[in-house]
Amino acid sequence: MEETQVKKIPNATAKRLPLYYRNLKFLEELGTCRINSSEFSKLVQVPSATIRKDFSHFGELGRSGYGYEVSYLISVFSQTLNVKEVTKLALVGAGNLGKALLKNNFRRNDDLVITCAFDNNETLSGTTVGEIPIYSMKELTQQIKKRKIGTAISTVPSKYSQNAIDLLVNSGVTAILNFAPGRVKVPKHVHVHYIDLTTELQTLVYFNENM
Amino acid sequence: MEETQVKKIPNATAKRLPLYYRNLKFLEELGTCRINSSEFSKLVQVPSATIRKDFSHFGELGRSGYGYEVSYLISVFSQTLNVKEVTKLALVGAGNLGKALLKNNFRRNDDLVITCAFDNNETLSGTTVGEIPIYSMKELTQQIKKRKIGTAISTVPSKYSQNAIDLLVNSGVTAILNFAPGRVKVPKHVHVHYIDLTTELQTLVYFNENM
DNA sequence: TCTCTTTTGTGATAACGTTCACAAAAAAGA
DNA sequence: TCTTTTTTGTGAACGTTATCACAAAAGAGA
């Protein structure tokens, strides 16, 4: 009987994993091969007790009086985050923000790659940004199915957001990062996360004024 | 003895306020002047019980068997979020992402305005994006003090992020939205929030694969 | 080897957040 | 007016997350 993934990983822990992973890679680049929870705490700005609790959900990863082996932590978390496998992304909406994301294209990350983009504006159709081709919305379903893409980023304005997301979902996409703030309706098996700059700023200003 | 802001508003509630506010403004535009918690729940995708609990921290805002007056909710939340007062923002880092943000400049929001930008690249100095002037980093302190800016957005790459943020903090900025993932050191009175696309996507993919 | 130091892993506890479920208030209808 | 319906506001129950605090394990040094 295999002993993989014993208990369910708490939500709050899962959300911190990418942060941990990124900082472990950073330590690896620096040549650091050993880290203890209080040093790591300074780096990621999460309390050391929380770090130890989080790590403990993956088994006993460390050694008392020594700390954690950076390379071993990376191997454990890269498995959980499934970073060995490249996640191909589609981008819908090649406006200012969309183009900026295409130009960056997660250059520092080898596990996330935007492979195609779509826009309403027919004049963009056939052009490329970097190496990434922009297609018309009519070609969306065909391209996404052909490329077997399951994850997408939408920078389509709120007004047209629901339409774009319906199209993505009907083409087989099950995970969407949406930059438009209005909540969209999707089937239960589809995951939508929102990044809303206005909300982030208003929250920031609120906490700044009230704490 | 004034009875303003009786109990402390829970963190989780405060984070949902901008979402509530935005959707109430949307309802107002539509001409809806009355809403009950279960209808509002469908719109914002937050359970109705949570909405009522959240609202209750601001007093008894509704009427049994009727619901809530949209305009009254807006007046209460706009006070808490302090949206009547315009928050002037500075942007540091006028690369792809920075320029995209300048071009958008929260057009749909009258309470947030980017008024100046700064970049390392001297050739940008003296140019504008839209109406917004780009200055060199040498002019940062002077401009921020002159304009009495307390809030900033940084799209400076991780490597130079700490430097840029030190400069902002020394110029009097106390709230920063940082697009670089590496955690920066700031004095206790300064608030930093992070938006990290890679983390967002990895979390999204993780939840998509594991739930 | 023995002692001292470091640091983990984790039960216990506290803090925080969500959801339930319903009495009471107000509205709507007859 | 009286009855029925709607919907709030909120204690209480529940669930999740953070933090504490320390025994036990392992390292380091003599």
Tab-separated table of C-alpha atoms (C1' of nucleotides) in Angstrom:
chain	number	residue	atom	x	y	z
A	1	MET	CA	0.000	0.000	0.000
A	2	GLU	CA	1.450	3.337	-1.128
A	3	GLU	CA	1.760	6.076	1.465
A	4	THR	CA	1.253	9.020	-0.882
A	5	GLN	CA	-0.847	12.038	0.153
A	6	VAL	CA	-2.075	10.658	3.472
A	7	LYS	CA	-4.277	13.423	4.856
A	8	LYS	CA	-6.026	16.134	2.904
A	9	ILE	CA	-3.976	19.304	2.664
A	10	PRO	CA	-5.765	22.279	4.258
A	11	ASN	CA	-6.817	25.039	1.925
A	12	ALA	CA	-4.760	27.693	3.664
A	13	THR	CA	-1.659	25.534	3.331
A	14	ALA	CA	-2.286	24.873	-0.368
A	15	LYS	CA	-2.476	28.590	-1.037
A	16	ARG	CA	0.956	29.102	0.498
A	17	LEU	CA	2.628	26.327	-1.491
A	18	PRO	CA	3.520	28.411	-4.546
A	19	LEU	CA	5.131	30.977	-2.239
A	20	TYR	CA	7.158	28.293	-0.508
A	21	TYR	CA	8.104	26.696	-3.791
A	22	ARG	CA	9.263	29.940	-5.340
A	23	ASN	CA	11.427	30.826	-2.374
A	24	LEU	CA	12.937	27.370	-2.209
A	25	LYS	CA	13.944	27.670	-5.868
A	26	PHE	CA	15.480	31.021	-4.991
A	27	LEU	CA	17.491	29.431	-2.191
A	28	GLU	CA	18.588	26.659	-4.524
A	29	GLU	CA	19.883	29.238	-7.033
A	30	LEU	CA	21.852	30.851	-4.211
A	31	GLY	CA	23.435	27.490	-3.458
A	32	THR	CA	21.738	27.170	-0.062
A	33	CYS	CA	21.023	23.503	0.513
A	34	ARG	CA	19.803	23.621	4.107
A	35	ILE	CA	17.225	25.857	5.790
A	36	ASN	CA	15.465	25.905	9.141
A	37	SER	CA	11.951	27.102	9.753
A	38	SER	CA	12.900	30.380	11.405
A	39	GLU	CA	15.300	31.428	8.639
A	40	PHE	CA	12.728	30.479	6.016
A	41	SER	CA	10.180	32.452	7.998
A	42	LYS	CA	12.197	35.632	7.487
A	43	LEU	CA	12.286	35.008	3.755
A	44	VAL	CA	8.629	34.249	3.110
A	45	GLN	CA	7.230	36.330	5.994
A	46	VAL	CA	5.085	33.532	7.372
A	47	PRO	CA	5.487	32.550	11.071
A	48	SER	CA	7.827	29.609	11.603
A	49	ALA	CA	5.165	27.619	13.476
A	50	THR	CA	2.864	27.949	10.483
A	51	ILE	CA	5.631	26.810	8.164
A	52	ARG	CA	6.312	23.720	10.273
A	53	LYS	CA	2.596	22.875	10.492
A	54	ASP	CA	2.233	23.341	6.743
A	55	PHE	CA	5.242	21.136	5.989
A	56	SER	CA	4.025	18.467	8.420
A	57	HIS	CA	1.036	17.709	6.174
A	58	PHE	CA	3.447	16.211	3.656
A	59	GLY	CA	5.128	13.904	6.161
A	60	GLU	CA	8.218	14.404	8.296
A	61	LEU	CA	10.308	16.454	5.909
A	62	GLY	CA	12.947	17.766	8.292
A	63	ARG	CA	15.410	16.653	10.936
A	64	SER	CA	15.504	17.964	14.503
A	65	GLY	CA	18.494	20.187	15.267
A	66	TYR	CA	19.254	20.466	11.555
A	67	GLY	CA	16.336	21.835	9.551
A	68	TYR	CA	15.181	20.977	6.039
A	69	GLU	CA	17.056	19.922	2.923
A	70	VAL	CA	16.135	22.502	0.265
A	71	SER	CA	16.334	20.029	-2.598
A	72	TYR	CA	14.083	17.559	-0.826
A	73	LEU	CA	11.426	20.190	-0.102
A	74	ILE	CA	11.540	21.223	-3.754
A	75	SER	CA	11.049	17.646	-4.889
A	76	VAL	CA	8.039	17.200	-2.596
A	77	PHE	CA	6.345	20.486	-3.482
A	78	SER	CA	7.056	20.274	-7.196
A	79	GLN	CA	5.191	16.990	-7.175
A	80	THR	CA	2.207	18.463	-5.349
A	81	LEU	CA	2.123	21.533	-7.578
A	82	ASN	CA	2.707	19.356	-10.616
A	83	VAL	CA	5.288	21.776	-12.025
A	84	LYS	CA	7.164	19.094	-13.948
A	85	GLU	CA	4.313	19.062	-16.406
A	86	VAL	CA	3.938	22.235	-18.481
A	87	THR	CA	0.523	23.879	-18.188
A	88	LYS	CA	-0.424	25.341	-21.538
A	89	LEU	CA	-2.497	28.498	-21.268
A	90	ALA	CA	-4.775	30.408	-23.594
A	91	LEU	CA	-5.325	34.138	-23.240
A	92	VAL	CA	-8.569	35.823	-24.249
A	93	GLY	CA	-8.539	39.572	-24.752
A	94	ALA	CA	-5.399	41.057	-26.283
A	95	GLY	CA	-5.842	44.664	-25.127
A	96	ASN	CA	-3.284	46.603	-23.109
A	97	LEU	CA	-3.195	44.207	-20.203
A	98	GLY	CA	-3.469	41.097	-22.379
A	99	LYS	CA	-0.531	42.158	-24.537
A	100	ALA	CA	1.556	42.940	-21.480
A	101	LEU	CA	0.925	39.408	-20.192
A	102	LEU	CA	1.816	37.949	-23.594
A	103	LYS	CA	5.091	39.871	-23.664
A	104	ASN	CA	6.029	38.634	-20.197
A	105	ASN	CA	4.654	35.123	-20.671
A	106	PHE	CA	5.947	33.882	-17.306
A	107	ARG	CA	9.515	34.070	-18.543
A	108	ARG	CA	10.872	33.068	-15.139
A	109	ASN	CA	8.622	30.007	-14.992
A	110	ASP	CA	9.055	26.971	-17.123
A	111	ASP	CA	5.810	25.317	-16.035
A	112	LEU	CA	3.389	27.959	-17.328
A	113	VAL	CA	3.292	28.908	-21.015
A	114	ILE	CA	0.761	30.991	-22.889
A	115	THR	CA	0.557	29.268	-26.266
A	116	CYS	CA	-2.215	31.168	-28.019
A	117	ALA	CA	-4.340	34.286	-27.694
A	118	PHE	CA	-7.763	35.372	-28.926
A	119	ASP	CA	-9.340	38.736	-29.516
A	120	ASN	CA	-12.589	40.149	-30.672
A	121	ASN	CA	-10.779	42.720	-32.817
A	122	GLU	CA	-10.440	41.045	-36.227
A	123	THR	CA	-7.538	43.291	-37.247
A	124	LEU	CA	-5.328	41.562	-34.666
A	125	SER	CA	-6.144	38.165	-36.105
A	126	GLY	CA	-3.113	36.623	-37.784
A	127	THR	CA	-0.610	38.785	-35.918
A	128	THR	CA	1.689	37.570	-33.153
A	129	VAL	CA	3.060	38.963	-29.912
A	130	GLY	CA	6.471	37.464	-29.337
A	131	GLU	CA	5.973	33.959	-30.646
A	132	ILE	CA	2.325	33.782	-29.632
A	133	PRO	CA	-0.302	33.841	-32.387
A	134	ILE	CA	-3.496	35.866	-31.982
A	135	TYR	CA	-6.647	34.327	-33.416
A	136	SER	CA	-10.170	35.594	-33.871
A	137	MET	CA	-12.834	34.480	-31.411
A	138	LYS	CA	-14.359	32.290	-34.122
A	139	GLU	CA	-11.283	30.095	-34.062
A	140	LEU	CA	-11.250	29.738	-30.282
A	141	THR	CA	-12.991	26.399	-29.865
A	142	GLN	CA	-11.068	24.765	-32.675
A	143	GLN	CA	-7.653	25.959	-31.465
A	144	ILE	CA	-8.278	25.156	-27.797
A	145	LYS	CA	-9.467	21.657	-28.599
A	146	LYS	CA	-6.599	21.049	-31.010
A	147	ARG	CA	-4.038	22.260	-28.478
A	148	LYS	CA	-5.732	20.414	-25.594
A	149	ILE	CA	-5.766	23.516	-23.382
A	150	GLY	CA	-7.573	23.342	-20.051
A	151	THR	CA	-6.549	26.623	-18.421
A	152	ALA	CA	-7.114	30.193	-19.583
A	153	ILE	CA	-6.594	33.824	-18.635
A	154	SER	CA	-9.313	36.321	-19.504
A	155	THR	CA	-8.659	40.051	-19.730
A	156	VAL	CA	-11.943	40.645	-21.553
A	157	PRO	CA	-13.882	43.654	-20.145
A	158	SER	CA	-16.704	42.869	-17.693
A	159	LYS	CA	-19.396	43.565	-20.249
A	160	TYR	CA	-18.288	40.750	-22.552
A	161	SER	CA	-16.731	38.585	-19.888
A	162	GLN	CA	-19.577	36.098	-19.500
A	163	ASN	CA	-19.657	35.444	-23.255
A	164	ALA	CA	-15.934	34.829	-23.462
A	165	ILE	CA	-16.029	32.496	-20.466
A	166	ASP	CA	-18.983	30.539	-21.854
A	167	LEU	CA	-17.000	30.025	-25.036
A	168	LEU	CA	-13.959	28.838	-23.079
A	169	VAL	CA	-16.019	26.457	-20.965
A	170	ASN	CA	-17.759	25.014	-24.021
A	171	SER	CA	-14.340	24.405	-25.547
A	172	GLY	CA	-13.244	22.323	-22.577
A	173	VAL	CA	-11.462	24.841	-20.345
A	174	THR	CA	-11.931	24.051	-16.639
A	175	ALA	CA	-9.756	26.666	-14.923
A	176	ILE	CA	-9.939	30.391	-15.601
A	177	LEU	CA	-8.115	33.397	-14.189
A	178	ASN	CA	-10.419	36.358	-14.740
A	179	PHE	CA	-9.265	39.978	-14.604
A	180	ALA	CA	-12.817	41.296	-14.948
A	181	PRO	CA	-14.446	41.821	-11.571
A	182	GLY	CA	-18.039	40.777	-12.321
A	183	ARG	CA	-18.815	37.259	-11.112
A	184	VAL	CA	-19.532	34.849	-13.969
A	185	LYS	CA	-21.713	31.735	-14.003
A	186	VAL	CA	-19.942	28.465	-14.751
A	187	PRO	CA	-20.699	24.755	-14.201
A	188	LYS	CA	-19.569	23.292	-10.870
A	189	HIS	CA	-16.552	21.529	-12.337
A	190	VAL	CA	-15.051	24.787	-13.630
A	191	HIS	CA	-12.821	26.881	-11.361
A	192	VAL	CA	-12.697	30.659	-11.725
A	193	HIS	CA	-10.304	32.860	-9.772
A	194	TYR	CA	-10.505	36.632	-9.922
A	195	ILE	CA	-7.810	39.280	-9.933
A	196	ASP	CA	-9.375	42.657	-9.428
A	197	LEU	CA	-7.015	45.592	-9.195
A	198	THR	CA	-9.615	48.025	-7.925
A	199	THR	CA	-10.604	45.685	-5.106
A	200	GLU	CA	-6.974	45.093	-4.198
A	201	LEU	CA	-6.267	48.799	-4.016
A	202	GLN	CA	-9.400	49.652	-2.087
A	203	THR	CA	-8.653	46.889	0.403
A	204	LEU	CA	-5.067	48.082	0.709
A	205	VAL	CA	-6.168	51.676	1.298
A	206	TYR	CA	-8.780	50.521	3.812
A	207	PHE	CA	-6.259	48.522	5.846
A	208	ASN	CA	-3.802	51.378	5.585
A	209	GLU	CA	-6.305	53.829	7.039
A	210	ASN	CA	-7.833	51.556	9.670
A	211	MET	CA	-4.933	49.617	11.151
B	1	MET	CA	-20.596	59.848	23.293
B	2	GLU	CA	-20.721	59.188	19.541
B	3	GLU	CA	-21.932	55.781	18.402
B	4	THR	CA	-19.889	55.621	15.192
B	5	GLN	CA	-18.146	52.380	14.204
B	6	VAL	CA	-19.151	50.491	17.349
B	7	LYS	CA	-17.433	47.131	16.933
B	8	LYS	CA	-14.331	46.402	14.929
B	9	ILE	CA	-15.092	45.127	11.453
B	10	PRO	CA	-13.693	41.599	10.944
B	11	ASN	CA	-10.931	41.252	8.424
B	12	ALA	CA	-12.853	38.833	6.238
B	13	THR	CA	-15.748	41.263	6.039
B	14	ALA	CA	-13.481	44.186	5.148
B	15	LYS	CA	-12.028	42.219	2.241
B	16	ARG	CA	-15.493	41.680	0.794
B	17	LEU	CA	-16.518	45.342	1.041
B	18	PRO	CA	-15.110	46.446	-2.338
B	19	LEU	CA	-16.984	43.554	-3.968
B	20	TYR	CA	-20.212	44.573	-2.289
B	21	TYR	CA	-19.683	48.206	-3.127
B	22	ARG	CA	-18.972	47.558	-6.779
B	23	ASN	CA	-22.079	45.408	-7.196
B	24	LEU	CA	-24.270	47.911	-5.402
B	25	LYS	CA	-23.088	50.613	-7.816
B	26	PHE	CA	-23.933	48.229	-10.626
B	27	LEU	CA	-27.450	47.769	-9.253
B	28	GLU	CA	-27.801	51.525	-8.886
B	29	GLU	CA	-26.888	52.005	-12.571
B	30	LEU	CA	-29.549	49.462	-13.458
B	31	GLY	CA	-32.084	51.487	-11.508
B	32	THR	CA	-32.574	48.820	-8.843
B	33	CYS	CA	-33.233	50.583	-5.578
B	34	ARG	CA	-34.080	47.598	-3.380
B	35	ILE	CA	-32.287	44.277	-2.895
B	36	ASN	CA	-32.612	41.377	-0.482
B	37	SER	CA	-29.772	39.236	0.759
B	38	SER	CA	-30.603	36.193	-1.354
B	39	GLU	CA	-30.821	38.132	-4.617
B	40	PHE	CA	-27.604	39.948	-3.786
B	41	SER	CA	-26.061	36.589	-2.979
B	42	LYS	CA	-26.636	35.430	-6.556
B	43	LEU	CA	-24.912	38.534	-7.864
B	44	VAL	CA	-21.799	38.529	-5.696
B	45	GLN	CA	-21.635	34.752	-5.170
B	46	VAL	CA	-21.319	34.995	-1.405
B	47	PRO	CA	-23.828	33.069	0.785
B	48	SER	CA	-26.757	35.189	1.944
B	49	ALA	CA	-26.077	34.441	5.606
B	50	THR	CA	-22.552	35.767	5.198
B	51	ILE	CA	-23.881	38.893	3.531
B	52	ARG	CA	-26.326	39.552	6.369
B	53	LYS	CA	-23.626	38.940	9.003
B	54	ASP	CA	-21.259	41.246	7.150
B	55	PHE	CA	-23.857	44.000	6.851
B	56	SER	CA	-24.820	43.645	10.508
B	57	HIS	CA	-21.409	44.954	11.583
B	58	PHE	CA	-22.419	48.367	10.268
B	59	GLY	CA	-25.689	48.511	12.196
B	60	GLU	CA	-29.199	47.462	11.217
B	61	LEU	CA	-29.124	48.406	7.559
B	62	GLY	CA	-32.181	46.548	6.336
B	63	ARG	CA	-35.851	46.030	7.029
B	64	SER	CA	-37.494	42.643	7.662
B	65	GLY	CA	-39.760	41.458	4.860
B	66	TYR	CA	-38.324	44.146	2.578
B	67	GLY	CA	-34.561	43.933	2.207
B	68	TYR	CA	-32.016	46.690	1.815
B	69	GLU	CA	-32.173	50.092	0.186
B	70	VAL	CA	-29.381	50.114	-2.420
B	71	SER	CA	-28.672	53.816	-2.029
B	72	TYR	CA	-28.396	53.524	1.732
B	73	LEU	CA	-25.960	50.610	1.527
B	74	ILE	CA	-23.874	52.600	-0.937
B	75	SER	CA	-23.789	55.590	1.386
B	76	VAL	CA	-22.659	53.427	4.316
B	77	PHE	CA	-19.982	51.515	2.424
B	78	SER	CA	-18.681	54.505	0.509
B	79	GLN	CA	-18.005	56.123	3.859
B	80	THR	CA	-16.168	53.069	5.188
B	81	LEU	CA	-14.165	52.679	1.987
B	82	ASN	CA	-13.600	56.423	1.889
B	83	VAL	CA	-14.340	56.578	-1.850
B	84	LYS	CA	-15.549	60.155	-1.754
B	85	GLU	CA	-11.956	61.214	-1.364
B	86	VAL	CA	-9.768	60.573	-4.417
B	87	THR	CA	-6.729	58.415	-3.684
B	88	LYS	CA	-3.816	59.650	-5.776
B	89	LEU	CA	-1.468	56.875	-6.834
B	90	ALA	CA	2.097	56.738	-8.075
B	91	LEU	CA	3.319	53.943	-10.314
B	92	VAL	CA	6.918	52.734	-10.293
B	93	GLY	CA	8.131	50.673	-13.228
B	94	ALA	CA	6.787	51.672	-16.651
B	95	GLY	CA	7.459	48.410	-18.482
B	96	ASN	CA	4.842	46.365	-20.314
B	97	LEU	CA	2.609	45.837	-17.311
B	98	GLY	CA	3.156	49.309	-15.911
B	99	LYS	CA	2.206	50.955	-19.193
B	100	ALA	CA	-0.904	48.801	-19.463
B	101	LEU	CA	-1.979	49.974	-16.017
B	102	LEU	CA	-1.291	53.597	-16.968
B	103	LYS	CA	-3.408	53.257	-20.096
B	104	ASN	CA	-6.308	51.801	-18.115
B	105	ASN	CA	-5.856	54.064	-15.083
B	106	PHE	CA	-9.002	52.767	-13.347
B	107	ARG	CA	-11.188	54.460	-15.890
B	108	ARG	CA	-14.338	52.986	-14.350
B	109	ASN	CA	-13.395	54.277	-10.886
B	110	ASP	CA	-13.398	57.892	-9.893
B	111	ASP	CA	-11.779	57.321	-6.515
B	112	LEU	CA	-8.446	55.924	-7.740
B	113	VAL	CA	-6.190	57.943	-10.042
B	114	ILE	CA	-2.614	57.295	-11.066
B	115	THR	CA	-1.114	60.771	-11.251
B	116	CYS	CA	2.546	60.085	-11.983
B	117	ALA	CA	4.913	57.305	-12.953
B	118	PHE	CA	8.609	56.602	-12.514
B	119	ASP	CA	11.065	54.449	-14.389
B	120	ASN	CA	14.674	53.529	-14.236
B	121	ASN	CA	14.993	53.899	-17.999
B	122	GLU	CA	16.073	57.505	-18.527
B	123	THR	CA	14.860	57.546	-22.129
B	124	LEU	CA	11.259	57.389	-20.863
B	125	SER	CA	11.795	60.394	-18.642
B	126	GLY	CA	9.810	63.386	-19.863
B	127	THR	CA	7.370	61.288	-21.896
B	128	THR	CA	3.740	60.688	-20.968
B	129	VAL	CA	1.276	57.802	-21.213
B	130	GLY	CA	-2.163	59.252	-21.665
B	131	GLU	CA	-1.999	62.302	-19.446
B	132	ILE	CA	0.384	60.745	-16.969
B	133	PRO	CA	3.988	62.008	-16.897
B	134	ILE	CA	6.881	59.584	-16.499
B	135	TYR	CA	9.787	60.786	-14.398
B	136	SER	CA	13.215	59.377	-13.687
B	137	MET	CA	13.788	57.642	-10.357
B	138	LYS	CA	15.904	60.615	-9.227
B	139	GLU	CA	12.798	62.781	-9.226
B	140	LEU	CA	10.689	60.292	-7.256
B	141	THR	CA	11.031	61.692	-3.747
B	142	GLN	CA	10.518	65.266	-4.856
B	143	GLN	CA	7.422	64.512	-6.948
B	144	ILE	CA	5.794	62.228	-4.371
B	145	LYS	CA	6.271	64.747	-1.603
B	146	LYS	CA	5.056	67.612	-3.759
B	147	ARG	CA	1.955	65.687	-4.811
B	148	LYS	CA	1.341	64.338	-1.282
B	149	ILE	CA	1.012	60.755	-2.485
B	150	GLY	CA	0.670	57.985	0.097
B	151	THR	CA	-0.144	54.984	-2.079
B	152	ALA	CA	1.840	53.383	-4.885
B	153	ILE	CA	1.870	50.496	-7.328
B	154	SER	CA	5.168	48.812	-8.106
B	155	THR	CA	5.724	46.739	-11.226
B	156	VAL	CA	9.491	46.817	-10.771
B	157	PRO	CA	11.107	43.382	-11.277
B	158	SER	CA	11.902	41.386	-8.134
B	159	LYS	CA	15.607	42.066	-8.389
B	160	TYR	CA	15.195	45.829	-7.992
B	161	SER	CA	11.959	45.706	-6.030
B	162	GLN	CA	13.428	46.292	-2.578
B	163	ASN	CA	15.304	49.391	-3.775
B	164	ALA	CA	12.223	50.900	-5.369
B	165	ILE	CA	10.141	50.224	-2.277
B	166	ASP	CA	12.759	51.726	0.045
B	167	LEU	CA	12.677	54.850	-2.061
B	168	LEU	CA	8.876	54.997	-1.911
B	169	VAL	CA	8.832	54.478	1.849
B	170	ASN	CA	11.465	57.156	2.402
B	171	SER	CA	9.337	59.528	0.357
B	172	GLY	CA	6.346	59.014	2.657
B	173	VAL	CA	4.392	56.247	0.911
B	174	THR	CA	2.631	53.966	3.400
B	175	ALA	CA	0.630	51.598	1.156
B	176	ILE	CA	2.109	49.637	-1.742
B	177	LEU	CA	0.656	47.165	-4.213
B	178	ASN	CA	3.587	45.075	-5.395
B	179	PHE	CA	3.524	42.944	-8.545
B	180	ALA	CA	6.915	41.426	-7.786
B	181	PRO	CA	6.594	38.227	-5.774
B	182	GLY	CA	9.629	38.505	-3.488
B	183	ARG	CA	8.724	39.713	-0.011
B	184	VAL	CA	10.177	43.129	0.812
B	185	LYS	CA	11.170	44.593	4.186
B	186	VAL	CA	9.278	47.680	5.289
B	187	PRO	CA	8.659	49.485	8.610
B	188	LYS	CA	5.598	48.320	10.600
B	189	HIS	CA	3.467	51.297	9.609
B	190	VAL	CA	3.772	50.507	5.869
B	191	HIS	CA	1.313	48.104	4.228
B	192	VAL	CA	2.383	45.977	1.279
B	193	HIS	CA	-0.015	43.765	-0.669
B	194	TYR	CA	1.199	41.406	-3.352
B	195	ILE	CA	-0.305	40.394	-6.661
B	196	ASP	CA	1.574	37.448	-8.048
B	197	LEU	CA	0.312	36.013	-11.294
B	198	THR	CA	2.386	32.871	-11.110
B	199	THR	CA	1.107	32.072	-7.629
B	200	GLU	CA	-2.470	32.750	-8.683
B	201	LEU	CA	-2.171	30.430	-11.632
B	202	GLN	CA	-0.405	27.660	-9.745
B	203	THR	CA	-3.039	27.825	-7.016
B	204	LEU	CA	-5.798	27.764	-9.610
B	205	VAL	CA	-4.278	24.755	-11.358
B	206	TYR	CA	-3.761	22.997	-8.016
B	207	PHE	CA	-7.388	23.456	-6.960
B	208	ASN	CA	-8.511	22.458	-10.418
B	209	GLU	CA	-6.602	19.184	-10.238
B	210	ASN	CA	-7.328	18.344	-6.606
B	211	MET	CA	-10.974	19.257	-6.066
C	1	DT	C1'	30.906	8.617	25.248
C	2	DC	C1'	28.242	12.287	27.524
C	3	DT	C1'	26.451	16.986	27.584
C	4	DC	C1'	24.635	20.925	25.556
C	5	DT	C1'	22.341	23.106	21.832
C	6	DT	C1'	19.321	23.321	18.090
C	7	DT	C1'	15.203	22.471	15.861
C	8	DT	C1'	11.528	19.648	14.543
C	9	DG	C1'	6.697	17.818	14.817
C	10	DT	C1'	2.560	18.107	17.193
C	11	DG	C1'	-1.010	17.954	20.680
C	12	DA	C1'	-3.643	21.597	22.892
C	13	DT	C1'	-5.671	25.941	22.756
C	14	DA	C1'	-7.123	30.172	21.016
C	15	DA	C1'	-8.723	33.083	17.415
C	16	DC	C1'	-11.251	33.666	13.495
C	17	DG	C1'	-14.757	32.709	10.034
C	18	DT	C1'	-18.902	30.426	8.201
C	19	DT	C1'	-23.284	28.472	8.400
C	20	DC	C1'	-27.544	27.210	10.629
C	21	DA	C1'	-31.952	28.047	12.112
C	22	DC	C1'	-35.345	30.724	13.972
C	23	DA	C1'	-37.719	34.532	16.715
C	24	DA	C1'	-39.127	38.920	15.661
C	25	DA	C1'	-40.052	42.600	12.645
C	26	DA	C1'	-42.038	44.483	8.738
C	27	DA	C1'	-44.545	44.102	4.472
C	28	DA	C1'	-48.270	42.443	1.662
C	29	DG	C1'	-52.675	40.857	0.981
C	30	DA	C1'	-57.446	39.976	2.156
D	1	DT	C1'	-58.121	44.834	11.003
D	2	DC	C1'	-56.207	40.216	10.925
D	3	DT	C1'	-53.540	36.665	8.586
D	4	DT	C1'	-49.943	35.194	5.734
D	5	DT	C1'	-45.595	35.892	3.689
D	6	DT	C1'	-41.151	37.646	3.431
D	7	DT	C1'	-36.873	38.684	5.179
D	8	DT	C1'	-33.874	40.485	8.535
D	9	DG	C1'	-30.547	40.147	12.472
D	10	DT	C1'	-28.316	37.152	15.445
D	11	DG	C1'	-27.229	33.721	19.052
D	12	DA	C1'	-25.339	29.177	18.846
D	13	DA	C1'	-22.986	25.469	16.518
D	14	DC	C1'	-19.576	24.242	13.644
D	15	DG	C1'	-15.369	24.357	10.936
D	16	DT	C1'	-10.978	26.144	9.762
D	17	DT	C1'	-6.685	28.425	10.648
D	18	DA	C1'	-3.117	30.326	13.614
D	19	DT	C1'	-0.387	30.140	17.569
D	20	DC	C1'	1.654	28.255	21.675
D	21	DA	C1'	4.721	25.563	24.069
D	22	DC	C1'	7.274	21.657	24.795
D	23	DA	C1'	8.793	16.619	24.604
D	24	DA	C1'	11.659	14.219	21.730
D	25	DA	C1'	14.923	13.749	18.172
D	26	DA	C1'	19.121	14.815	16.078
D	27	DG	C1'	23.338	17.488	15.647
D	28	DA	C1'	27.673	19.450	17.535
D	29	DG	C1'	31.391	19.652	20.512
D	30	DA	C1'	34.450	17.994	24.110
